[in-house]
Structures are given as structure tokens and as C-alpha cells.
CSV table of C-alpha atoms in Angstrom, one decimal:
chain,number,residue,atom,x,y,z
T,67,MET,CA,119.7,59.9,104.7
T,68,THR,CA,119.9,57.0,107.1
T,69,HIS,CA,121.4,53.9,106.2
T,70,GLY,CA,120.7,50.8,104.3
T,71,TYR,CA,124.1,50.1,104.4
T,72,THR,CA,126.7,51.6,101.6
T,73,THR,CA,129.7,52.1,102.4
T,74,GLY,CA,131.4,55.2,102.6
T,75,ALA,CA,132.5,57.5,105.6
T,76,ASN,CA,128.9,59.0,105.7
T,77,THR,CA,127.6,55.6,104.7
T,78,SER,CA,124.2,54.3,106.4
T,79,PRO,CA,123.5,50.8,107.0
T,80,GLU,CA,123.7,50.6,103.5
T,81,ARG,CA,125.7,52.7,101.8
T,82,GLY,CA,128.8,53.9,101.1
T,83,PRO,CA,130.3,57.3,101.8
T,84,ASP,CA,126.7,59.0,101.7
T,85,PRO,CA,123.6,58.7,99.6
T,86,GLU,CA,125.5,60.6,96.9
T,87,SER,CA,128.3,58.3,96.7
T,88,THR,CA,129.5,57.6,93.4
T,89,PRO,CA,128.7,53.6,92.4
T,90,VAL,CA,131.6,51.2,91.7
T,91,TYR,CA,132.0,49.3,88.5
T,92,GLY,CA,128.4,49.6,88.2
T,93,THR,CA,127.6,48.3,91.2
T,94,PRO,CA,124.8,50.7,92.8
T,95,GLN,CA,126.2,53.1,95.0
T,96,ILE,CA,126.9,52.1,98.5
T,97,PRO,CA,125.5,53.9,101.1
T,98,GLN,CA,128.0,55.7,103.6
T,99,GLN,CA,128.6,56.2,106.8
T,100,ARG,CA,126.3,58.3,107.8
T,101,ARG,CA,124.0,58.5,105.6
T,102,GLN,CA,123.6,54.2,105.5
T,103,GLU,CA,121.1,46.8,105.0
T,104,PRO,CA,124.2,44.2,108.0
T,105,GLU,CA,123.8,44.2,110.4
T,106,SER,CA,125.8,43.2,116.1
T,107,ALA,CA,129.2,44.7,114.6
T,108,PRO,CA,126.8,42.7,113.7
T,109,GLU,CA,126.4,40.0,116.5
T,110,SER,CA,128.4,37.1,116.1
T,111,ASP,CA,129.4,33.9,117.4
T,112,SER,CA,128.2,31.0,120.3
T,113,ALA,CA,129.2,33.6,123.2
T,114,SER,CA,127.3,36.6,121.0
T,115,ALA,CA,124.4,34.9,120.4
T,116,PRO,CA,121.1,36.4,120.6
T,117,ALA,CA,119.0,35.5,123.4
T,118,ARG,CA,118.0,31.6,123.6
T,119,ALA,CA,115.8,29.6,123.0
T,120,LYS,CA,113.5,28.2,126.7
T,121,GLY,CA,115.7,25.0,126.4
T,122,GLY,CA,118.9,26.7,127.6
T,123,GLY,CA,120.2,26.1,123.3
T,124,ARG,CA,120.5,29.0,121.2
T,125,ASP,CA,117.7,30.7,119.6
T,126,ARG,CA,117.2,30.0,115.8
T,127,TYR,CA,114.9,31.8,114.7
T,128,LEU,CA,117.0,35.0,115.6
T,129,ASP,CA,120.0,33.2,114.3
T,130,LEU,CA,118.2,32.9,110.8
T,131,LEU,CA,117.0,36.2,111.0
T,132,ARG,CA,120.7,37.9,111.3
T,133,SER,CA,121.7,35.4,108.3
T,134,ILE,CA,118.8,36.7,106.0
T,135,ALA,CA,120.0,40.8,107.2
T,136,LEU,CA,123.6,39.8,106.0
T,137,VAL,CA,122.3,38.2,103.0
T,138,ARG,CA,120.3,41.2,101.7
T,139,VAL,CA,122.8,43.3,102.9
T,140,VAL,CA,125.2,41.7,100.6
T,141,VAL,CA,122.5,41.5,97.6
T,142,TYR,CA,121.7,44.9,98.4
T,143,HIS,CA,125.2,46.5,97.3
T,144,LEU,CA,125.5,44.5,94.4
T,145,PHE,CA,122.5,45.3,92.5
T,146,GLY,CA,121.3,48.4,94.4
T,147,TRP,CA,117.6,47.7,94.3
T,148,ALA,CA,115.8,50.3,96.2
T,149,TRP,CA,112.6,48.0,96.8
T,150,LEU,CA,114.9,45.2,99.0
T,151,SER,CA,115.1,48.6,101.6
T,152,VAL,CA,110.8,47.7,102.6
T,153,LEU,CA,111.0,44.0,101.7
T,154,PHE,CA,113.5,43.4,104.6
T,155,PRO,CA,115.0,46.6,106.7
T,156,SER,CA,118.1,44.1,107.9
T,157,MET,CA,120.3,47.3,109.4
T,158,GLY,CA,116.8,48.1,111.6
T,159,VAL,CA,116.7,43.7,112.4
T,160,MET,CA,120.3,43.5,113.0
T,161,PHE,CA,119.7,46.3,115.7
T,162,ALA,CA,117.0,44.8,117.3
T,163,LEU,CA,118.7,41.3,117.5
T,164,ALA,CA,121.9,42.8,118.9
T,165,GLY,CA,120.1,45.1,121.4
T,166,SER,CA,117.9,41.6,122.8
T,167,LEU,CA,121.4,39.6,123.2
T,168,MET,CA,122.8,43.1,125.3
T,169,ALA,CA,119.8,43.0,127.7
T,170,ARG,CA,120.9,39.8,128.4
T,171,SER,CA,124.2,40.4,128.9
T,172,LEU,CA,123.4,43.6,131.2
T,173,ASN,CA,122.8,41.0,134.0
T,174,ARG,CA,126.0,41.6,134.7
T,175,PRO,CA,127.8,44.7,135.7
T,176,ALA,CA,127.6,47.2,133.0
T,177,LEU,CA,130.9,47.9,132.5
T,178,SER,CA,132.3,44.4,132.0
T,179,VAL,CA,129.4,43.9,129.8
T,180,ILE,CA,130.9,47.1,127.8
T,181,LYS,CA,134.6,46.2,128.2
T,182,GLY,CA,133.3,42.4,126.5
T,183,ARG,CA,131.8,44.3,123.6
T,184,LEU,CA,134.2,46.2,122.8
T,185,ARG,CA,136.8,43.4,123.5
T,186,ARG,CA,134.6,41.3,120.7
T,187,LEU,CA,134.2,44.1,118.2
T,188,LEU,CA,137.8,45.8,118.2
T,189,PRO,CA,140.5,42.9,116.9
T,190,PRO,CA,138.0,41.8,113.7
T,191,LEU,CA,138.0,46.1,112.7
T,192,TRP,CA,141.5,46.5,113.6
T,193,ALA,CA,142.8,43.4,111.2
T,194,PHE,CA,140.2,45.1,108.4
T,195,SER,CA,141.4,48.9,109.2
T,196,ALA,CA,145.1,47.7,108.9
T,197,VAL,CA,144.3,45.7,105.4
T,198,VAL,CA,142.5,49.4,104.1
T,199,LEU,CA,144.6,51.6,105.6
T,200,VAL,CA,147.7,49.9,104.1
T,201,MET,CA,146.4,49.7,100.9
T,202,MET,CA,145.7,53.2,101.2
T,203,PHE,CA,148.7,54.2,102.2
T,204,GLY,CA,150.1,52.3,100.0
T,205,MET,CA,148.9,54.4,97.1
T,206,GLY,CA,150.0,57.7,98.0
T,207,TRP,CA,147.2,59.1,100.2
T,208,ASN,CA,149.2,61.1,103.1
T,209,PRO,CA,146.4,62.2,105.5
T,210,LEU,CA,148.4,64.9,106.6
T,211,LYS,CA,148.3,66.5,103.6
T,212,ASP,CA,144.3,66.0,102.6
T,213,PRO,CA,142.5,69.0,102.6
T,214,ASP,CA,139.3,67.4,103.6
T,215,LEU,CA,141.3,67.1,107.2
T,216,GLY,CA,142.6,69.9,107.2
T,217,GLY,CA,146.3,69.5,106.2
T,218,THR,CA,147.0,69.3,110.5
T,219,TRP,CA,148.3,66.8,112.9
T,220,TRP,CA,144.8,66.9,114.3
T,221,GLY,CA,142.6,66.4,111.2
T,222,ALA,CA,144.8,63.2,110.7
T,223,ALA,CA,144.4,62.4,114.3
T,224,LYS,CA,140.8,60.7,112.9
T,225,ILE,CA,142.7,57.7,111.9
T,226,LEU,CA,142.4,56.9,115.6
T,227,ASP,CA,138.6,56.5,114.3
T,228,TYR,CA,140.3,52.4,112.7
T,229,ILE,CA,140.9,51.6,115.9
T,230,VAL,CA,138.2,52.7,118.4
T,231,PRO,CA,135.2,53.5,115.7
T,232,VAL,CA,133.7,56.9,117.8
T,233,GLY,CA,133.9,59.1,115.2
T,234,ALA,CA,133.6,57.8,111.2
T,235,PRO,CA,137.3,57.1,109.5
T,236,PRO,CA,138.6,59.4,107.0
T,237,TYR,CA,139.4,58.1,103.9
T,238,PRO,CA,140.4,60.1,100.3
T,239,GLU,CA,137.2,60.5,98.5
T,240,HIS,CA,139.9,59.1,94.9
T,241,LEU,CA,142.4,57.6,95.1
T,242,GLY,CA,144.4,55.8,92.6
T,243,SER,CA,142.8,55.9,88.8
T,244,GLU,CA,140.2,55.1,86.8
T,245,SER,CA,142.5,52.3,84.8
T,246,GLY,CA,143.8,51.1,87.9
T,247,LEU,CA,142.9,47.3,89.4
T,248,LEU,CA,140.3,49.2,91.7
T,249,GLU,CA,138.2,52.1,90.7
T,250,SER,CA,139.2,55.2,92.3
T,251,THR,CA,136.3,55.5,94.4
T,252,TRP,CA,137.6,52.6,95.8
T,253,ALA,CA,138.1,53.6,99.8
T,254,ASP,CA,134.9,55.3,100.0
T,255,GLN,CA,133.4,52.1,99.6
T,256,ALA,CA,135.3,49.9,101.6
T,257,ALA,CA,134.9,52.2,104.9
T,258,GLY,CA,131.2,52.1,104.5
T,259,PRO,CA,130.4,49.9,106.6
T,260,LEU,CA,132.3,51.1,110.1
T,261,TRP,CA,128.9,53.7,110.0
T,262,TYR,CA,127.6,50.5,111.4
T,263,LEU,CA,130.2,49.9,113.9
T,264,ARG,CA,130.6,53.6,115.2
T,265,ALA,CA,126.4,53.2,115.8
T,266,TYR,CA,127.0,49.6,117.5
T,267,LEU,CA,129.4,51.2,119.8
T,268,TRP,CA,127.2,54.5,120.9
T,269,PHE,CA,124.2,51.9,121.8
T,270,VAL,CA,126.1,49.6,123.9
T,271,ILE,CA,127.4,52.6,125.4
T,272,ALA,CA,124.0,53.6,125.7
T,273,SER,CA,122.1,50.4,126.7
T,274,PRO,CA,122.6,50.5,130.6
T,275,LEU,CA,120.6,53.7,130.4
T,276,LEU,CA,118.6,52.7,127.6
T,277,LEU,CA,117.5,49.3,129.8
T,278,TRP,CA,117.2,51.2,133.2
T,279,ALA,CA,114.4,53.8,131.0
T,280,LEU,CA,112.9,51.0,129.3
T,281,ARG,CA,112.0,49.4,132.8
T,282,ARG,CA,109.9,52.9,134.4
T,283,ILE,CA,108.9,54.2,131.4
T,284,PRO,CA,108.6,51.7,128.7
T,285,TRP,CA,106.4,53.4,126.1
T,286,ALA,CA,108.3,56.5,126.3
T,287,THR,CA,111.6,55.0,125.8
T,288,LEU,CA,110.8,53.3,122.6
T,289,LEU,CA,108.7,55.6,121.6
T,290,ALA,CA,111.5,58.6,121.8
T,291,PRO,CA,114.1,57.7,119.0
T,292,LEU,CA,111.0,57.9,116.1
T,293,ALA,CA,110.2,61.0,118.4
T,294,LEU,CA,114.1,61.9,117.7
T,295,THR,CA,114.4,60.7,114.4
T,296,ALA,CA,110.7,63.6,113.1
T,297,VAL,CA,113.1,66.7,114.6
T,298,VAL,CA,116.9,65.3,113.3
T,299,GLY,CA,115.3,62.9,110.1
T,300,THR,CA,113.3,65.7,108.2
T,301,GLY,CA,115.2,69.0,108.4
T,302,LEU,CA,113.6,70.8,111.1
T,303,ILE,CA,116.4,70.8,113.3
T,304,THR,CA,119.8,70.4,111.3
T,305,ILE,CA,123.0,69.2,113.1
T,306,PRO,CA,125.9,69.4,111.0
T,307,GLY,CA,129.2,67.2,109.8
T,308,GLU,CA,129.8,63.9,111.3
T,309,THR,CA,128.0,64.8,114.7
T,310,GLY,CA,124.4,64.9,112.4
T,311,ASN,CA,125.4,61.6,110.8
T,312,ALA,CA,126.1,60.0,113.8
T,313,VAL,CA,122.5,61.7,115.7
T,314,SER,CA,120.5,60.7,112.9
T,315,ASP,CA,121.7,56.9,112.7
T,316,PHE,CA,121.4,56.6,116.4
T,317,ALA,CA,117.8,57.8,116.2
T,318,VAL,CA,116.5,56.3,113.5
T,319,TYR,CA,118.0,52.4,114.4
T,320,GLY,CA,117.4,53.2,118.4
T,321,GLY,CA,113.8,52.2,117.9
T,322,CYS,CA,114.9,49.3,116.7
T,323,TRP,CA,117.8,48.9,119.8
T,324,VAL,CA,115.2,49.6,122.1
T,325,LEU,CA,113.1,46.8,120.8
T,326,GLY,CA,115.5,44.2,121.0
T,327,LEU,CA,116.1,45.0,124.8
T,328,ALA,CA,112.2,45.1,124.9
T,329,HIS,CA,112.1,41.2,123.8
T,330,HIS,CA,114.5,40.2,126.2
T,331,GLU,CA,112.9,42.0,128.9
T,332,GLY,CA,109.3,40.3,127.8
T,333,LEU,CA,107.8,43.6,127.7
T,334,LEU,CA,106.4,43.1,123.8
T,335,LYS,CA,104.9,39.7,124.6
T,336,ARG,CA,102.6,41.6,127.6
T,337,VAL,CA,101.3,43.7,125.0
T,338,PRO,CA,98.1,41.6,122.9
T,339,ARG,CA,99.3,40.7,120.0
T,340,TYR,CA,96.7,42.0,118.1
T,341,LEU,CA,97.2,45.5,119.3
T,342,ALA,CA,100.6,44.9,118.6
T,343,VAL,CA,100.9,44.0,115.1
T,344,SER,CA,97.7,46.6,114.5
T,345,GLY,CA,100.0,49.4,116.2
T,346,ALA,CA,103.2,48.5,113.9
T,347,THR,CA,101.3,48.5,110.9
T,348,LEU,CA,99.6,51.8,111.4
T,349,ILE,CA,103.4,53.2,112.3
T,350,MET,CA,104.5,51.1,108.7
T,351,GLY,CA,101.9,52.8,107.1
T,352,PHE,CA,102.7,56.0,108.0
T,353,GLY,CA,106.5,55.0,107.0
T,354,LEU,CA,105.4,54.2,103.1
T,355,TRP,CA,103.3,57.3,103.3
T,356,TRP,CA,105.9,59.7,104.3
T,357,ALA,CA,108.1,58.0,101.8
T,358,SER,CA,105.8,58.8,99.0
T,359,GLY,CA,106.0,61.9,99.5
T,360,HIS,CA,110.2,62.1,100.5
T,361,LEU,CA,111.6,60.1,97.4
T,362,GLY,CA,115.3,60.5,97.2
T,363,PRO,CA,117.5,60.0,93.8
T,364,ASP,CA,116.6,56.3,94.0
T,365,GLY,CA,113.8,56.2,95.3
T,366,TRP,CA,112.2,54.3,97.3
T,367,ASP,CA,115.2,53.5,98.5
T,368,LEU,CA,114.2,53.9,102.5
T,369,ASN,CA,118.2,54.8,103.6
T,370,ASP,CA,117.8,58.0,101.9
T,371,ILE,CA,114.3,58.7,104.3
T,372,PRO,CA,115.4,58.7,107.9
T,373,LEU,CA,111.9,59.0,109.4
T,374,ALA,CA,110.5,56.5,106.4
T,375,GLN,CA,113.4,54.2,107.2
T,376,ALA,CA,113.3,54.7,110.8
T,377,THR,CA,108.8,53.9,111.3
T,378,TRP,CA,109.0,50.7,108.6
T,379,SER,CA,112.1,49.4,110.1
T,380,PHE,CA,110.5,49.9,113.9
T,381,GLY,CA,107.2,48.4,112.8
T,382,VAL,CA,108.4,45.2,110.8
T,383,VAL,CA,110.9,44.4,113.9
T,384,VAL,CA,107.8,44.5,115.9
T,385,VAL,CA,105.9,42.1,114.0
T,386,LEU,CA,108.8,39.4,113.8
T,387,LEU,CA,109.7,39.7,117.3
T,388,GLN,CA,105.4,39.2,117.7
T,389,TYR,CA,105.4,36.3,116.0
T,390,ALA,CA,108.9,34.9,117.4
T,391,PRO,CA,109.1,31.4,117.7
T,392,SER,CA,111.6,29.9,120.3
T,393,TRP,CA,113.7,27.1,118.1
T,394,GLN,CA,116.6,25.4,119.4
T,395,GLU,CA,116.7,23.6,115.6
T,396,LEU,CA,116.1,25.4,112.3
T,397,PRO,CA,112.0,23.4,111.3
T,398,GLY,CA,111.0,21.5,107.8
T,399,ARG,CA,112.7,22.7,105.3
T,400,LEU,CA,114.6,25.1,107.0
T,401,ALA,CA,116.6,22.4,108.7
T,402,ARG,CA,118.6,22.4,105.0
T,403,TRP,CA,120.1,25.7,105.9
T,404,ASP,CA,121.2,24.8,109.4
T,405,LYS,CA,125.1,25.2,108.5
T,406,LEU,CA,124.7,28.4,106.9
T,407,VAL,CA,123.2,30.1,109.3
T,408,THR,CA,125.4,28.5,112.2
T,409,LEU,CA,128.5,29.9,110.4
T,410,SER,CA,127.1,33.3,109.1
T,411,ASN,CA,125.9,34.1,112.9
T,412,ASN,CA,129.5,32.7,114.1
T,413,ARG,CA,131.0,35.2,111.7
T,414,ALA,CA,129.0,38.1,111.3
T,415,VAL,CA,131.2,40.4,111.7
T,416,THR,CA,133.7,39.3,109.0
T,417,ILE,CA,131.2,39.0,106.4
T,418,TYR,CA,129.9,42.3,106.9
T,419,LEU,CA,133.6,44.1,107.4
T,420,TRP,CA,135.2,42.7,104.2
T,421,HIS,CA,131.8,42.4,101.9
T,422,ASN,CA,131.9,45.7,100.5
T,423,LEU,CA,135.7,45.6,99.7
T,424,LEU,CA,135.1,41.7,98.0
T,425,ILE,CA,132.4,43.3,96.2
T,426,MET,CA,135.2,45.5,94.2
T,427,ALA,CA,137.6,42.9,93.7
T,428,THR,CA,135.3,40.4,92.0
T,429,VAL,CA,135.4,43.1,89.3
T,430,PRO,CA,139.2,43.1,88.2
T,431,ILE,CA,139.3,39.0,89.0
T,432,LEU,CA,135.9,39.5,86.2
T,433,ASP,CA,138.0,41.2,83.7
T,434,GLN,CA,140.6,38.2,83.7
T,435,LEU,CA,137.2,36.3,81.5
T,436,TYR,CA,138.2,39.2,78.7
T,437,ASN,CA,141.9,37.9,78.4
T,438,LEU,CA,140.4,34.1,77.6
T,439,PRO,CA,140.5,32.9,74.2
T,440,PHE,CA,137.2,31.9,73.9
T,441,MET,CA,136.3,35.0,75.0
T,442,GLU,CA,137.3,37.2,72.0
T,443,SER,CA,134.2,36.9,69.8
T,444,ASP,CA,131.8,40.3,70.1
T,445,ALA,CA,129.0,37.6,71.0
T,446,ALA,CA,131.1,36.6,74.2
T,447,THR,CA,132.0,40.1,74.8
T,448,SER,CA,128.6,41.5,75.2
T,449,PHE,CA,127.2,38.3,77.4
T,450,LEU,CA,130.0,39.2,79.9
T,451,ASP,CA,128.8,43.2,79.3
T,452,ARG,CA,125.7,42.1,80.0
T,453,ALA,CA,125.9,39.3,82.7
T,454,ASP,CA,128.6,41.2,84.6
T,455,THR,CA,126.8,42.1,87.9
T,456,LEU,CA,125.3,38.5,88.3
T,457,LEU,CA,128.9,37.0,87.8
T,458,MET,CA,129.6,39.5,90.7
T,459,PHE,CA,126.8,37.8,92.5
T,460,VAL,CA,128.4,34.3,91.8
T,461,LEU,CA,132.2,35.0,92.7
T,462,ILE,CA,131.5,37.2,96.4
T,463,TRP,CA,130.3,33.9,97.8
T,464,PRO,CA,133.4,32.0,96.8
T,465,LEU,CA,135.5,35.1,98.0
T,466,LEU,CA,133.7,35.8,101.4
T,467,ALA,CA,134.4,32.1,102.2
T,468,VAL,CA,138.0,32.6,101.7
T,469,ALA,CA,137.3,36.0,104.1
T,470,ILE,CA,136.1,34.1,106.9
T,471,LEU,CA,139.3,31.4,106.4
T,472,ALA,CA,141.8,34.4,106.4
T,473,PHE,CA,140.5,36.4,109.3
T,474,GLY,CA,137.3,34.7,111.1
T,475,TRP,CA,139.5,33.4,113.1
T,476,ILE,CA,140.1,36.9,114.8
T,477,GLU,CA,136.5,36.6,116.2
T,478,ASP,CA,137.0,33.5,118.4
T,479,ILE,CA,140.9,35.2,119.2
T,480,ALA,CA,138.8,38.1,120.8
T,481,ALA,CA,135.9,36.0,122.4
T,482,LYS,CA,138.9,34.0,124.4
T,483,ARG,CA,137.2,30.9,122.3
T,484,ARG,CA,139.9,27.9,120.7
T,485,PRO,CA,140.1,29.7,116.7
T,486,ARG,CA,137.9,27.9,114.3
T,487,LEU,CA,139.1,28.3,110.7
T,488,TRP,CA,134.9,27.0,109.5
T,489,PRO,CA,132.4,26.7,112.5
T,490,ASN,CA,129.9,25.8,110.6
T,491,GLY,CA,128.6,23.7,114.3
T,492,VAL,CA,130.0,20.5,112.4
T,493,SER,CA,132.4,18.9,114.9
T,494,GLY,CA,135.9,17.6,113.2
T,495,GLY,CA,134.1,13.8,113.0
T,496,GLY,CA,131.5,15.4,110.9
T,497,SER,CA,128.8,15.2,113.5
T,498,ARG,CA,126.9,18.0,114.1
T,499,ARG,CA,127.4,19.7,117.6
T,500,LYS,CA,124.1,20.4,120.1
T,501,GLY,CA,124.0,23.9,120.3
T,502,ALA,CA,127.1,24.9,118.3
């Protein structure tokens, strides 16, 4: 019902179009736009980094959380393991981190902050949309003749959601053929991540009001999204269409966004840790109890169970933020991941936007292995059949690296910075840049 992240116009953070969306080449179906793990349109780089550590540099703990969330989103969309939505609620974490950053930015005039967020978000989206739309048009899709859009100019105007994601962008449910390079539901899968950008956009616009309310009635503001989810996410009140999906997404992840605001404001630290963790544990327990009685088609996938997703994500975020250290550098063995953490934070939007499409691109690439002379035996073919998802997991990372090189620099342009091809915190001479 909500997202974890699978692709599609009705995608949840982790899904694809709908929880019922079709799997791609044997990969788990990706929640779609509003039905929903990536998360700022995931917040990206230095200028869009989360709250600062006490010393004035980046808070590497929050950077680490964002990197884990992005990796979990990719793994979820590859393997479709429902338990990942319980192990680490990526979308809730990403919305919380984005909310914390937004609160810090709101020390400046609200309108200029919102404009700045849009400026950072839209250019990477435009590059992605241009590629996807050219592919759809090139394969014969005509929005003016699409019955799902009413076959009118008004319906075709929904294409504008690829430019400013205020709603769900349209796409053909099936495009191409099953024997083509891409599976026929590729457009549905590719559009999946855009549900998150829509939710992010509306949270950004609502943040000045949410922050104002949080400072005056903190408990009511924190718990209001959970109460709203209990109304619109359980069938008590049903709002049809994409409007209902948008409201549900806003409710499910609104609590996490407000927790991010509260974290920056220092409100969470004012609550005794034992009390905060005990309350979070009760909320998480309720979420699991609710999920146990409302299992969806994929069992314990919380992306299909809005109230469970909202409460579980809320509780996990409370615990993560209550125990949050202020790291200016990653400690101990975590330091070995420093460059990758820096790179993934600087290119979070690019990774999130492109990973679903690239997962599908691994399939026709791996299909070429069957044509190699030494792979013609039955044993070799059987091995490839069994190891296809694992091989996709191996291949997706170099493909994401290519996407970072090809499109990542657009994030720098959007942030009014000098374009960089591989911003992992290491300067040209190989030395580590302080505070990268």
C-alpha cells in the first residue's frame, strides 16, 4: 500500500507502480508510485548534506545512514526480500534525514529555501525524464492516444509531472514486446522512483508550516501523521486515484519527516532516552502486530501495509536519532567506507533516480553470456539460470558508476558548484579533502 520503493506510477518508496505491479525479468516487483526503500529526493551532496556535526563539518553518522538506506533500496529492488522493509525502513530514514536538513535550512527565508530545494531537485529529474520519455516515444507511446489518459490534451498534460513532480507522471502499462531488449513493463518500473520525488516536493513545501507547528504543539505535530495514516491507510476513509496515493504517502512518512525537524531543533534530546526508546518500542510493536493481521501479497513487506510502515518506520527513526553520535569522521573500521559514503551522499539523487532502470538494463547485458562459446553446455546454462539475480547484483554497481559519471555532475550544476565526475572526497592529488 505504501512504499518501500518499487517502481511505477503508483509506487511506494520501494516499489514500482502498484504493489501488484509486474516483476521485471524475475526481479521482485518494485513498489510503484504510490503504493512505495532510496531514498532527499534523496538529499545529496555537501551543500545538501544533513545536519552538521558539532565541529562544523558534515555529520558522518547521518551520511552513513543515508548510504545504508540507498544500498538497501537497490538490494530490495533486486531481490524483493520482504524482510528488508522490517530490517531497515530506508524510506522513513531518508525522509527523516531530509527533514533534518530542511529544518536547518529554514533559518533562512522559507521561500528562498523552497526555491533552492527545487533548484537542486529538478535538473537531475529533467535528465532522467528526458531519457525515459525519449525511450517511450521512440517505442511508439503516444499520450494523446493512451486510453488511460483519456486520449485528450488534458490527459497528455500529465507529462508535465516529469518536469515538476506535483503528481504521478503517466506511462504506458506495457510498451514494446516480451522478446525485446527490455521487458514490456519497463516504463512502469522506471517511473517507480518518482513517487518519492513527489512526496519530497510536498514535504518541502509543507515544512515551514510543519516547523511552525512543531515549535508550538510538538507532540500533536509529531503524532498527527500517524493518526492520519490510521484514517487513510486502513480503509477507514478511502481517497481514490493518485490523490489518495499522495495523501497516503504524506501521512505514512510525515511522522519521519517531522522527526527529522525535531532532531534538528533538539526536541528529541529533551526527552529522556529511556522514555523515548520505550515509547518507540511500543509503537514498533504495534506496527508489527498490525502487520501480522494485515499481511499483503508479499507477506511481511511493510510497503503493502501503510499503518505498519508508518509506525515501524517512526519507531526505528526515533531510536536511530536518539542514539545519534556526532561524527566528523567515520570511526574505526567504518573509516574504510569513507570514500563510498561520501560519493553516495554527493550523488544520492542520481543513484536513486537511475537504479531501477539500470536493474532492468542488467538483464539484456547478462543475456549475452548465453552466446559465449564456453557457455553452451547444459551445466553452464543451468548455472546462469540459477545465478541470474546474483549476477544482476554484481553488475548493477558498475552500471551505477557509469550513471554517476554520465549524469551525476548535473547535481553539482543544480547546486551551483563546480561539476565533478567522481566526488568521493579525494582531491585530484589523492589527498582526502577535509569536510569533503
